[in-house]
XYZ file of C-alpha atoms in Angstrom:
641
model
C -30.042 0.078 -1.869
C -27.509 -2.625 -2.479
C -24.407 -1.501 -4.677
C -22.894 -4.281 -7.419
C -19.584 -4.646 -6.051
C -18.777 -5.812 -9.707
C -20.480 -2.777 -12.261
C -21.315 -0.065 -9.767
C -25.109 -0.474 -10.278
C -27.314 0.610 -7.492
C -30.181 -2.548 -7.198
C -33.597 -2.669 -5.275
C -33.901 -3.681 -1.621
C -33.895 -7.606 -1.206
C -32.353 -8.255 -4.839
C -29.766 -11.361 -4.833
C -28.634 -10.555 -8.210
C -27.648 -7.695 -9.782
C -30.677 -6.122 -12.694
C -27.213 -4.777 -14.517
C -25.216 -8.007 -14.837
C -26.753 -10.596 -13.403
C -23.457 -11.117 -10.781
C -24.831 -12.379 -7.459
C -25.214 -8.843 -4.906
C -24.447 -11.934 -1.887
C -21.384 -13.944 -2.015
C -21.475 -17.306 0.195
C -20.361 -15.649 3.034
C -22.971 -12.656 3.010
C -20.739 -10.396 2.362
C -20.844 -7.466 -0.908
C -17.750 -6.219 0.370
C -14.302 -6.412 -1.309
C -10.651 -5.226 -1.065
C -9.291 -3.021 -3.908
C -6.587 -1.284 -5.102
C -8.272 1.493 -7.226
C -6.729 4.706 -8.553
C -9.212 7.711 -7.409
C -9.541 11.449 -9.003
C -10.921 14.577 -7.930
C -11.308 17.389 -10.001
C -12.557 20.884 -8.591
C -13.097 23.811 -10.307
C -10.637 27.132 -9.320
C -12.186 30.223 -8.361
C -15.686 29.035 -8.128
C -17.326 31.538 -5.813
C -15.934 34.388 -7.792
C -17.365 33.038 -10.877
C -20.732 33.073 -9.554
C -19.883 36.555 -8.182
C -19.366 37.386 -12.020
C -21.893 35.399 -14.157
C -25.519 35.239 -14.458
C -27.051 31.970 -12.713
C -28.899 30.364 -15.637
C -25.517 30.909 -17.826
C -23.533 29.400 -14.978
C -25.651 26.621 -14.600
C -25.485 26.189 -18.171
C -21.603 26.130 -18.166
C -21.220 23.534 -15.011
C -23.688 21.279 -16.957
C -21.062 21.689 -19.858
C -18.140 20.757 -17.466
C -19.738 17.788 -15.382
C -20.868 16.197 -18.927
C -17.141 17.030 -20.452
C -15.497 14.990 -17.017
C -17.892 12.597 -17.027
C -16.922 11.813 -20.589
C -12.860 11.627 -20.586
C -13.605 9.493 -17.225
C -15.326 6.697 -18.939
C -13.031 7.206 -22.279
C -10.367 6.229 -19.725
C -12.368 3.429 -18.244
C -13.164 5.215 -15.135
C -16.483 5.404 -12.783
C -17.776 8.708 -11.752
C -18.951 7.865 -8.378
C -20.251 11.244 -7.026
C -20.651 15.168 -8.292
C -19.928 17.164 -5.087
C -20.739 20.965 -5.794
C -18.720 21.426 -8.199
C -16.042 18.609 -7.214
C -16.029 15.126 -9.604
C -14.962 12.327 -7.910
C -14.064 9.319 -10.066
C -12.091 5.731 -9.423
C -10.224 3.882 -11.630
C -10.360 -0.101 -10.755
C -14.488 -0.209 -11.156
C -16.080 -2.584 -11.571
C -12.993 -4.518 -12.986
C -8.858 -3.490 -12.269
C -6.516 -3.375 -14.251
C -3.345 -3.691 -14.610
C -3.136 0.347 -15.917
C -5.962 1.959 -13.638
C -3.252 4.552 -12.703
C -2.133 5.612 -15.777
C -5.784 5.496 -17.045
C -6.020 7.994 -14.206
C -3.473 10.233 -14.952
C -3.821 10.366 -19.008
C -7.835 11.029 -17.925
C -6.694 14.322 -15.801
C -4.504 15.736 -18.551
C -7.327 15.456 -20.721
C -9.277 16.925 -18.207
C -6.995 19.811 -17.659
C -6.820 20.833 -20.993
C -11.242 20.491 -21.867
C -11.155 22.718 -18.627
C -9.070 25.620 -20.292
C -11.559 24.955 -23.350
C -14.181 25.414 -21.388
C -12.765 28.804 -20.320
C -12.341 27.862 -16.218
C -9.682 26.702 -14.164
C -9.604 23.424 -12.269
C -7.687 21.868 -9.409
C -6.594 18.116 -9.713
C -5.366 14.963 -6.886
C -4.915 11.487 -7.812
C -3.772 8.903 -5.839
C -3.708 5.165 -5.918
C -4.727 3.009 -2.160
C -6.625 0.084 -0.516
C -10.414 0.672 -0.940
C -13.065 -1.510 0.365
C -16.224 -1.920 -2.283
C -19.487 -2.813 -2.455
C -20.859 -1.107 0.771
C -24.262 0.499 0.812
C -23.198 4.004 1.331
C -20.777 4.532 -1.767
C -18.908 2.341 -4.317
C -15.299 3.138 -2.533
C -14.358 3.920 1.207
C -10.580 4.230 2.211
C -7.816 6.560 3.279
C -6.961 6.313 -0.769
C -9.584 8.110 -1.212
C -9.533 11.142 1.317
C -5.769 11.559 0.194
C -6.531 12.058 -3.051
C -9.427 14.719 -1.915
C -6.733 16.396 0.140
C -4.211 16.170 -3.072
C -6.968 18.072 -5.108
C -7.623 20.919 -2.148
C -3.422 21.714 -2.344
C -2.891 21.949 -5.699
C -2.867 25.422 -7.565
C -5.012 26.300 -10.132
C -4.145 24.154 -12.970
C -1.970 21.834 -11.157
C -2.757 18.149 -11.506
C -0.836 16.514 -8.000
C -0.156 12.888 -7.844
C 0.516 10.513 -4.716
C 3.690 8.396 -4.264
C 2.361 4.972 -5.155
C 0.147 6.404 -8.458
C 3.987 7.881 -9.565
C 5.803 4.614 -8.957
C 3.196 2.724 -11.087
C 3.526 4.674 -13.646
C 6.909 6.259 -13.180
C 8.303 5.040 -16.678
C 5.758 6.886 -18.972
C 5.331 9.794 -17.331
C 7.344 13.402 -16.254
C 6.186 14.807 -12.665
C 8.112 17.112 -10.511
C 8.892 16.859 -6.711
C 6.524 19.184 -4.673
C 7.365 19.840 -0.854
C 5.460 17.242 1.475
C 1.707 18.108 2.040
C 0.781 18.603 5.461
C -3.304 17.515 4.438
C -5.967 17.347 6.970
C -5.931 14.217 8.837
C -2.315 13.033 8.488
C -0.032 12.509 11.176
C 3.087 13.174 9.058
C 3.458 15.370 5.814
C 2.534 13.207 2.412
C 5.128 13.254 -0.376
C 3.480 14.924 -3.965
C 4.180 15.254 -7.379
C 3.479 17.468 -9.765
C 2.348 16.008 -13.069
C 3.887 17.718 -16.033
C 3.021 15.375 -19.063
C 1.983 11.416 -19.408
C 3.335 9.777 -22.758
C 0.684 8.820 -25.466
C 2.962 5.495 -26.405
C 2.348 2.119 -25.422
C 4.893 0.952 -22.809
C 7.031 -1.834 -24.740
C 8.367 -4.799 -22.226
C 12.036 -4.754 -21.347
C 13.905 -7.436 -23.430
C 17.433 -6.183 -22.281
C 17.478 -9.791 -19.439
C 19.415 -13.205 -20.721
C 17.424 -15.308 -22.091
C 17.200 -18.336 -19.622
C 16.129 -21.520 -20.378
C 13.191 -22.206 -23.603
C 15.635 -23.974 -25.891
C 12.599 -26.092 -26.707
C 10.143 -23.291 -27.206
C 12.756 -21.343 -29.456
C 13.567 -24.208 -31.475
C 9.905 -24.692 -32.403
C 9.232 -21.165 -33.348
C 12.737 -21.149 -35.338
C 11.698 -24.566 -37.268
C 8.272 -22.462 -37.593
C 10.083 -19.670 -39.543
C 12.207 -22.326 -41.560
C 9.061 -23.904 -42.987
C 7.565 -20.111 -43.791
C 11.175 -19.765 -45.644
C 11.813 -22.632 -47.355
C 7.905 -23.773 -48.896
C 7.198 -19.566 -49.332
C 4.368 -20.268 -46.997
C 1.983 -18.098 -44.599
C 1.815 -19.862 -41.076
C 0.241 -18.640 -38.011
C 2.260 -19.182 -34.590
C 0.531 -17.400 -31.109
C 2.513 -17.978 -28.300
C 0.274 -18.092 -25.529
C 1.192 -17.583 -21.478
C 0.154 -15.811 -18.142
C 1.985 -12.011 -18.215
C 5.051 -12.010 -17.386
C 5.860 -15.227 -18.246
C 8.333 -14.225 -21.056
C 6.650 -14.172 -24.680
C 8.208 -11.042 -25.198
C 11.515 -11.966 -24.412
C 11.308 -15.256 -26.380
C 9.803 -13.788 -29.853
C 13.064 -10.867 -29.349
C 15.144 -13.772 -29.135
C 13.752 -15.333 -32.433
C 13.931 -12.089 -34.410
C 17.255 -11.725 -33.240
C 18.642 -14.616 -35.309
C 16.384 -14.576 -38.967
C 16.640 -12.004 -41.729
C 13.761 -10.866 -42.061
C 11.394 -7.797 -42.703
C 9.672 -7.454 -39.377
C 6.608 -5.334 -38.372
C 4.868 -4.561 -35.264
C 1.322 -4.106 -34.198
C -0.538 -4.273 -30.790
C -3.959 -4.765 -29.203
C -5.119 -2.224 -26.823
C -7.425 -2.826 -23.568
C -9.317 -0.030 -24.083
C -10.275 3.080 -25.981
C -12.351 4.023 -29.160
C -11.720 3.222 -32.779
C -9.077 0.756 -32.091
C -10.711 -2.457 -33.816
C -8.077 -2.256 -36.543
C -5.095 -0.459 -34.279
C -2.969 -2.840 -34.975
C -3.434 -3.194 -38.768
C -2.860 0.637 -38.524
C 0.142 0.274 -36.980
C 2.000 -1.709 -39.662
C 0.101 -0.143 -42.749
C 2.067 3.300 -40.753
C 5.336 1.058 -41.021
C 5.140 -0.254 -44.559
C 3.680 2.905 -45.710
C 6.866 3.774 -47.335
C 7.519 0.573 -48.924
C 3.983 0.542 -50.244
C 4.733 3.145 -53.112
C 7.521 0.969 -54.501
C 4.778 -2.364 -54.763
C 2.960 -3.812 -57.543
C -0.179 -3.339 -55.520
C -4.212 -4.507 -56.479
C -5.704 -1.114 -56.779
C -8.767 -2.233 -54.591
C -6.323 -3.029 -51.771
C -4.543 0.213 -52.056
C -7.995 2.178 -52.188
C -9.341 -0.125 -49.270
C -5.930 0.617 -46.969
C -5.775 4.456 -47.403
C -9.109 4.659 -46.382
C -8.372 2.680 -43.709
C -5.041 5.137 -42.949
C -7.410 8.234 -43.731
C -10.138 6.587 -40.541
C -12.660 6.880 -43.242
C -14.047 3.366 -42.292
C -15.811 2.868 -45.549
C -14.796 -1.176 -46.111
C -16.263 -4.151 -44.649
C -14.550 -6.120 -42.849
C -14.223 -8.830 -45.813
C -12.606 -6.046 -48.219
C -10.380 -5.256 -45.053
C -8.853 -8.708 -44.331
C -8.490 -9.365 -48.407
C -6.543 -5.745 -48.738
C -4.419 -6.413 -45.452
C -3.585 -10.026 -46.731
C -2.677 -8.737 -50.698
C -0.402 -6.171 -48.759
C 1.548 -8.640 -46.997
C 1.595 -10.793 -49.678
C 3.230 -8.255 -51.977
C 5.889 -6.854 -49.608
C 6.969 -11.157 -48.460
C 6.990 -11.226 -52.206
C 10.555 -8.818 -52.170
C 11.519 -10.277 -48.901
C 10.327 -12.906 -46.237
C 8.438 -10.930 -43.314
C 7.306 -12.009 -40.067
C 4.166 -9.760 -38.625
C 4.200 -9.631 -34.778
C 1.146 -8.869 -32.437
C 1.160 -8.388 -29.080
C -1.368 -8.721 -26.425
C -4.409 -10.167 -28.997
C -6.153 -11.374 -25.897
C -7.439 -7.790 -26.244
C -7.960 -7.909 -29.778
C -11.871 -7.543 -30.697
C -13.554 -10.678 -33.289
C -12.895 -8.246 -36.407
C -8.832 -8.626 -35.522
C -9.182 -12.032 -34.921
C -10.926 -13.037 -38.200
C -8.788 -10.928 -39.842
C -5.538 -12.761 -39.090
C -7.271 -16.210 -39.560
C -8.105 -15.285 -43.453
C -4.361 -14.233 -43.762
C -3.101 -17.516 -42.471
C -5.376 -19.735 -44.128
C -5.568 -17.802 -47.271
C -2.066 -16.023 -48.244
C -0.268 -17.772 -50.400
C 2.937 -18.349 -52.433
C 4.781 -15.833 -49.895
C 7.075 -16.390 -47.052
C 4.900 -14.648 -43.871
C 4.889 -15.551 -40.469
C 1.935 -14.401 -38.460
C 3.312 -14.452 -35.159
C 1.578 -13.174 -31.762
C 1.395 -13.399 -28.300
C -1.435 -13.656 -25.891
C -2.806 -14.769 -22.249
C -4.491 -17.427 -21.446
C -7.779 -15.953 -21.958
C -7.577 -15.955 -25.565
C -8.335 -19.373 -25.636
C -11.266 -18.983 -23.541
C -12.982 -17.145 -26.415
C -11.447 -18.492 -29.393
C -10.952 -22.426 -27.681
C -10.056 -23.551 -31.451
C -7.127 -21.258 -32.287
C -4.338 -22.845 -34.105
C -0.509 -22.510 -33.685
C -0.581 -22.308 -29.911
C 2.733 -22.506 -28.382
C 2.223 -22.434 -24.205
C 4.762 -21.124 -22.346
C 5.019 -22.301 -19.006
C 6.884 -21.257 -15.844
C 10.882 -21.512 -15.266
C 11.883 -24.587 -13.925
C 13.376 -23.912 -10.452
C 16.937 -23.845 -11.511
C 16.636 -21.760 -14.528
C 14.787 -18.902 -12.435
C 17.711 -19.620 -10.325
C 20.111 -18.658 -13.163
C 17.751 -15.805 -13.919
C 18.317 -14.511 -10.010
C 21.889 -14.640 -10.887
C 22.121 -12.989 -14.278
C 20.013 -10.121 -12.531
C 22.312 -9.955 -9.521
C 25.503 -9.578 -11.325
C 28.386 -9.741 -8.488
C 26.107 -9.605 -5.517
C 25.173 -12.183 -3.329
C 22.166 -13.372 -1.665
C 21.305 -14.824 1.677
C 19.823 -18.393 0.894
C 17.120 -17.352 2.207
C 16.282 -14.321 0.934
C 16.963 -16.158 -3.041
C 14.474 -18.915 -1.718
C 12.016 -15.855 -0.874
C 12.455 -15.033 -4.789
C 11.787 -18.415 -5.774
C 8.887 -19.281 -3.927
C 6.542 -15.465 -4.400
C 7.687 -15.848 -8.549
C 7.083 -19.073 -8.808
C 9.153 -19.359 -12.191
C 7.436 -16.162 -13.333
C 10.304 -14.079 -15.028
C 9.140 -10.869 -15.065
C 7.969 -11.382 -11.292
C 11.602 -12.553 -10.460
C 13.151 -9.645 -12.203
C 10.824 -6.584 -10.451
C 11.074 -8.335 -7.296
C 15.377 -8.608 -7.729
C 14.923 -4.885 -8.951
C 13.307 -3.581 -5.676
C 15.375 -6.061 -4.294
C 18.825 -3.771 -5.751
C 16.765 -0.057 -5.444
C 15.967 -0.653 -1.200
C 19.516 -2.035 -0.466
C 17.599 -4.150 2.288
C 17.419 -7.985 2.457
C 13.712 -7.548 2.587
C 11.795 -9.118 -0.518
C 8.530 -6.873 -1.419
C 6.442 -7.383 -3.898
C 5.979 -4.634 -6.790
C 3.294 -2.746 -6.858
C 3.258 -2.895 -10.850
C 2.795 -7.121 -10.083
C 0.335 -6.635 -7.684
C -2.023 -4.682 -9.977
C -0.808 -6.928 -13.249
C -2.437 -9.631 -10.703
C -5.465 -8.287 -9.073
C -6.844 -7.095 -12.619
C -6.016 -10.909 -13.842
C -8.238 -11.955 -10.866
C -11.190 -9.222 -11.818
C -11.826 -10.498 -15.130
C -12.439 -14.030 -13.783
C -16.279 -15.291 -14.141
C -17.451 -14.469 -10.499
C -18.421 -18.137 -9.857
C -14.768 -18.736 -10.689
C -13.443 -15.921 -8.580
C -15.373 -16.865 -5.422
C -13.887 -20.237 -5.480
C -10.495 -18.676 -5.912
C -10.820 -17.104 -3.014
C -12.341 -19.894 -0.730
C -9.442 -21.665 -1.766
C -7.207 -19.138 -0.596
C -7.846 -19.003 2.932
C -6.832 -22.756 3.024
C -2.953 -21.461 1.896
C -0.968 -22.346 -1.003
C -2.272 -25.934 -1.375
C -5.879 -26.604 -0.919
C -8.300 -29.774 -0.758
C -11.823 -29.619 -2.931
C -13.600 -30.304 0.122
C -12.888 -27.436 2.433
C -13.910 -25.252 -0.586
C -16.763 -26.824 -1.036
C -17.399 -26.361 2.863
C -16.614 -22.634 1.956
C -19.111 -22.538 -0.664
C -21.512 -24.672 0.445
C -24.068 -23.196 -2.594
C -21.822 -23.993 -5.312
C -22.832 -26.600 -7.387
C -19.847 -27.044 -10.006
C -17.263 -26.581 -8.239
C -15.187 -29.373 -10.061
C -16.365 -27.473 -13.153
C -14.864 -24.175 -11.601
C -11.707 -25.583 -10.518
C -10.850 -27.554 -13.866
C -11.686 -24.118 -15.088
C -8.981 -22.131 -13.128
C -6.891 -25.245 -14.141
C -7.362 -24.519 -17.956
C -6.782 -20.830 -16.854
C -3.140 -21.796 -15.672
C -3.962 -19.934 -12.095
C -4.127 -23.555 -9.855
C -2.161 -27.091 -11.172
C -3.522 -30.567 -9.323
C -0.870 -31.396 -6.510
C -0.721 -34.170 -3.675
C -3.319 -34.537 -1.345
C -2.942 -34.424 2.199
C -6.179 -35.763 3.091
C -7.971 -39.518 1.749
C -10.557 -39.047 -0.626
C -9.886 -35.613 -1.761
C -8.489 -33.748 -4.622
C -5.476 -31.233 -4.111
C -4.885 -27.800 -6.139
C -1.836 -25.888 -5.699
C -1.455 -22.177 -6.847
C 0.407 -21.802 -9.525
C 2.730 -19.277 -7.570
C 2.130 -17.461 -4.057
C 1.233 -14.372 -5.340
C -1.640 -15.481 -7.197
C -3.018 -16.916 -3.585
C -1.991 -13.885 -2.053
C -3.511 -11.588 -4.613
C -7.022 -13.781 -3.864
C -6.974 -13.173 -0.501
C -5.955 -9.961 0.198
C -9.260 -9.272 -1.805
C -11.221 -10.707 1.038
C -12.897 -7.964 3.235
C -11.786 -8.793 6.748
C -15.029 -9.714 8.105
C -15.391 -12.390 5.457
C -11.885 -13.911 5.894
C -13.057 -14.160 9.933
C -16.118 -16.110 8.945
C -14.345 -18.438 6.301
C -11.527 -19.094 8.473
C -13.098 -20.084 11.573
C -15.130 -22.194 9.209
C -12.349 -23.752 7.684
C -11.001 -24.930 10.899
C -14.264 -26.345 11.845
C -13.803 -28.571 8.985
C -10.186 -29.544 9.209
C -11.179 -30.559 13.072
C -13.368 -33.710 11.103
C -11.082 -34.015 8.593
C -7.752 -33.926 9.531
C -7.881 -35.577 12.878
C -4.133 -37.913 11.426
C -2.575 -34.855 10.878
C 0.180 -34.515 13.219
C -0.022 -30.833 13.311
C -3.545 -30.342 13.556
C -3.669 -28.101 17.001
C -1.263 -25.811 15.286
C -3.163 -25.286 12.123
C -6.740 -24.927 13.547
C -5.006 -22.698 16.256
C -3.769 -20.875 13.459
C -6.799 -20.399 11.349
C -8.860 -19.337 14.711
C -6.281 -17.371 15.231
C -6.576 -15.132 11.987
C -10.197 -15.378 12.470
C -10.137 -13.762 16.083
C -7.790 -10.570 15.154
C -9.462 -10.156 11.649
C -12.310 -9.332 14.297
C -10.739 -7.553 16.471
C -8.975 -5.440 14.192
C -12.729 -4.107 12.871
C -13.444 -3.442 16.670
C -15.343 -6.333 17.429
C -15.749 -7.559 21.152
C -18.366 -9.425 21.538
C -18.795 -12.632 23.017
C -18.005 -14.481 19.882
C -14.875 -13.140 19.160
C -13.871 -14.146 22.921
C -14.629 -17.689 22.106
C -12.785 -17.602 19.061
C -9.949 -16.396 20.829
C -10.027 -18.477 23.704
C -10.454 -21.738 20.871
C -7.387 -20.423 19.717
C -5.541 -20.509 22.302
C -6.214 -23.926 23.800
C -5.186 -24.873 20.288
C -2.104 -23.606 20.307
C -0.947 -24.138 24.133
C -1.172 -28.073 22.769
C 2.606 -29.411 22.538
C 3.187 -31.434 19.130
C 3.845 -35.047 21.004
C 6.559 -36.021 18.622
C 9.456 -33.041 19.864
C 11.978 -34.955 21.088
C 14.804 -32.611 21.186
C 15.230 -30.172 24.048
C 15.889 -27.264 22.059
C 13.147 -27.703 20.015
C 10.790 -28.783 22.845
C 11.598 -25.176 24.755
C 11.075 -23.111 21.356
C 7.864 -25.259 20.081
C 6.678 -24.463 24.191
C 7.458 -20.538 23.994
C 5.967 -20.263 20.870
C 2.897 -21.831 21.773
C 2.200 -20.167 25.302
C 3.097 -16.692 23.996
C 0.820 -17.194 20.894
C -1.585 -18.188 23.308
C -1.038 -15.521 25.716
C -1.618 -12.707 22.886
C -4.839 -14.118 21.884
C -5.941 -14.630 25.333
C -5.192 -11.003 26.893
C -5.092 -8.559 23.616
C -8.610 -7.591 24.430
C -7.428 -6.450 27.695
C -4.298 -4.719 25.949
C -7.013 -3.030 23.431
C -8.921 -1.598 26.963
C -11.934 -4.818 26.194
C -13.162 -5.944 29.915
C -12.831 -9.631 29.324
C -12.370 -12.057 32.196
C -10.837 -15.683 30.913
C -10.894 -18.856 32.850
């Protein structure tokens, strides 16, 4: 039966959409696959054969019902999928049907939770988690990859209440939680011994960003939120500011900057992605910070009543009574002294939040309060008529620059490796900093991209309308800069695809950009990553088909391009090892290959200078050679002319 690759729902033979949520079960290349990075957990109980040694069958069967509906619960509390019960073995992936940016630590707060119902439950249990490339949306399960057999293997050598970890679930998560160096696992399968952890305790706190890096560049930005907080000052006004940008892109940074230079009373609150009971988390938060402060105010009795019942999770008030309590609050403490209420991350926050902070900016009065918060992009997708957007955009070149050098301190770059930088960020700060921080930790001149970014980037791409992702992805194989027509030759079924595109425009994940070819319209990533991110979701035997494709329609196209042999060669090229990396050697994939190569053994006509002529002719015949004879190499009888 055909899997959803986007909700996990199993769907009858011959279905093109999915019964769950209506996402198509066939993208435009006939593919259901897709590349992941998920976070995967087994949990097995300890001691199991003794235990049914010792206890009566119908009161064991009893207590493994008890334990499978107990997992199964903290899974999904975390966001998780249980994918499979095996014996008495729960298997469960973090990253379905959506990622996000936390999947790992989602994991890893789900298995202490798990740990500790297990020693409620009165039995021991063994726990592995580790993060890795899945492919999903086959037939036969909802994940298959070497992610998931490690973390199997992680589960089998841990000790009986010992939750073990893999390297790259630790280093996304290394800064809220405590694990311990185990000696490397020599697990079944693997060539060389696997470096483990063992996971002593996750922290319960929200991460808060780093704001320790210069401030670089925004004088604009900060002088309209500091003229913002001067009109809250001077005409005792409430005023509602959200500043509004892709992660990353420094809203934190900026709003620390502001607070740094006003005297004011300042609380916190934040929006969280997931979890129960946390509609009014954020209102909590600050009622827990002006708690003390709230004994000393002339207070409305109804508001008082309203917010300690609030504080006490009695959830008695509506929602009206809520907002008007909240707002008579606020009102009373800017009344002693002016007071600026952050929020972070409202993209998350659910309609309730949203309302509420609307009726305190349109309805507070006679007190100094500014409302100011910080979302993505996406917030405006729901709510398209929020007020007080500020948009923060990407660092110019040369202030990313100066952010490479603040970072950097003493040490110098290679020009190249500092153009590296600029091009993957693409005037994202926070990507700039992780990537100058793994950059400092390796001591090598390679640039690699975090795997903290990666996720941040492949759960942006998830919660994209699927429509919207597909073309996202058909744009990709084209590179950086792509032309509305070769997606539309990509997705030859879409029928908005200027829609979709003005979309991912709005979305701040593509800007318009030159064209290359007459008559079409050019979209440019908004950095590399983004693209990269997009593609790298591709299963391999889709990126084959699309690229092959793609160069069938640059040969009409772009016969005035000047490099034209190179790039179909090129795109041929990725299409014939994408094949032959999956095994394939059929007669096909031959043809592909040998297209390929008569593409690139073409000379470009216009080298001219002898150096250049002998490189542009070695790197032509040996890419040509490869292509041609690699089936050979792989032990494929193939015979070329």
């Amino acid at each position: 039966m055909p899997i959803c690759a986007s909700c996990g729902r199993e769907n009858p033979e011959g279905a093109s959409f999915c019964n769950a949520c209506a996402v198509p079960l066939v993208d435009a290349s006939g593919s259901r696959e897709r590349r992941k990075v998920v976070t995967c957990l087994f949990c097995d109980l300890a001691g199991s054969t003794a235990l049914g040694e010792s206890v009566d069958p119908e009161a064991l069967r009893g207590l493994l019902a008890r334990y499978f509906e107990r997992m199964k619960a903290i899974v999904e509390k975390h966001g998780g999928v249980v994918e499979k019960f095996i014996g008495d073995a729960v298997m469960a992936v973090f990253g379905l049907p959506a990622v996000h940016e936390d999947d790992a630590l989602r994991a890893l707060r789900a298995a202490v939770e798990m740990r500790a119902a297990l020693g409620e439950l009165g039995i021991e249990g063994r726990i592995g988690v580790n993060t890795g490339e899945v492919v999903t949306g086959t037939e036969e399960r909802l994940v298959t990859g070497d992610g998931v057999n490690v973390a199997a293997r992680l589960e089998q050598a841990a000790k009986p209440g010992e939750i073990l970890i893999g390297k790259a679930t630790l280093r996304l998560t290394r800064d809220v939680v405590e694990a311990e160096p185990v000696e490397p696992l020599a697990l079944k399968g693997k060539r060389a011994p696997v470096p483990a952890w063992r996971l002593v305790s996750v922290s319960t706190e929200v991460v808060e960003r780093r704001t320790d890096s210069p401030l670089v560049g925004r004088e604009l930005e900060l002088r309209a939120l500091t003229e913002a907080w001067e009109r809250v000052r001077t005409a005792r006004s409430c005023e509602l500011v959200t500043v509004v940008g892709a992660a990353g892109v420094g809203k934190s940074r900026l709003v620390a900057e502001l607070l740094a230079g006003i005297d004011a009373a300042v609380v916190r609150g934040r929006c969280l992605a997931y979890g129960t009971g946390i509609t009014y988390w954020p209102v909590v938060e600050v009622l827990k910070q002006l708690e003390p402060r709230m004994r000393g105010l002339v207070l409305d009795p109804g508001a008082s009543e309203t917010l300690g019942g609030l504080l006490a999770n009695e959830g008695a008030a509506s929602t009206d009574e809520l907002a008007w309590a909240f707002r008579k609050l606020l009102e009373a403490v800017a009344g002693e002294q002016p007071l600026v209420a952050v929020f972070d991350d409202i993209q998350w926050g659910e309609e309730a939040f949203l309302d509420l902070l609307e009726h305190v900016a349109y309805l507070a009065s006679d007190a100094p309060i500014l409302l100011l918060s910080m979302g993505r992009p996406d917030l405006l997708e729901r709510r398209p008529g929020w007020g007080g957007v500020l948009r923060l955009q990407p660092l110019p070149a040369e202030d990313a620059e100066r952010l490479i050098g603040a970072r950097l301190g003493e040490r110098e770059l290679e020009p190249e490796v500092r153009e590296r930088i600029l091009a993957t960020a693409g005037g994202n700060p926070l990507f700039v900093q992780e990537m100058v921080a793994m950059l400092q930790e390796s001591g090598s001149g390679a640039v690699a991209v975090p795997p903290t970014i990666q996720a941040l980037l492949a759960a942006r791409l998830d919660q994209l309308d699927p429509a919207e992702r597909t073309v996202l992805e058909r744009a990709a194989v084209e590179g950086e800069i792509f032309h509305r027509g070769a997606v539309q030759a990509l997705t030859p079924g879409e029928s908005q695809l200027t829609t979709r595109l003005t979309s991912l425009v709005r979305k701040e994940l593509v800007r318009p950009d030159k064209a290359q070819f007459p008559g079409e319209d050019a979209y440019r990533f908004r950095h590399l990553l983004i693209r990269d991110a997009a593609y790298d979701a591709l299963a391999k035997a889709t990126r084959a088909e699309l690229h092959e494709r793609f160069a069938d329609w640059l040969e009409e196209h772009g016969r005035d391009l000047v490099e034209l042999d190179e790039l179909i060669g090129y795109h041929l090229e990725q299409a014939y090892r994408h094949r032959t990396e999956l095994g394939h050697g059929d007669t096909q994939t031959l043809a592909t290959g040998e297209r390929a190569a008569e593409r690139l053994a073409v000379l470009p006509a216009d080298v001219v200078n002898a150096a250049e002529w002998w490189l542009a002719a070695e790197r032509a015949v040996w890419s040509a050679l490869v292509v041609v004879l690699e089936p050979v190499w792989q032990g494929s009888v193939a015979v070329v002319v």
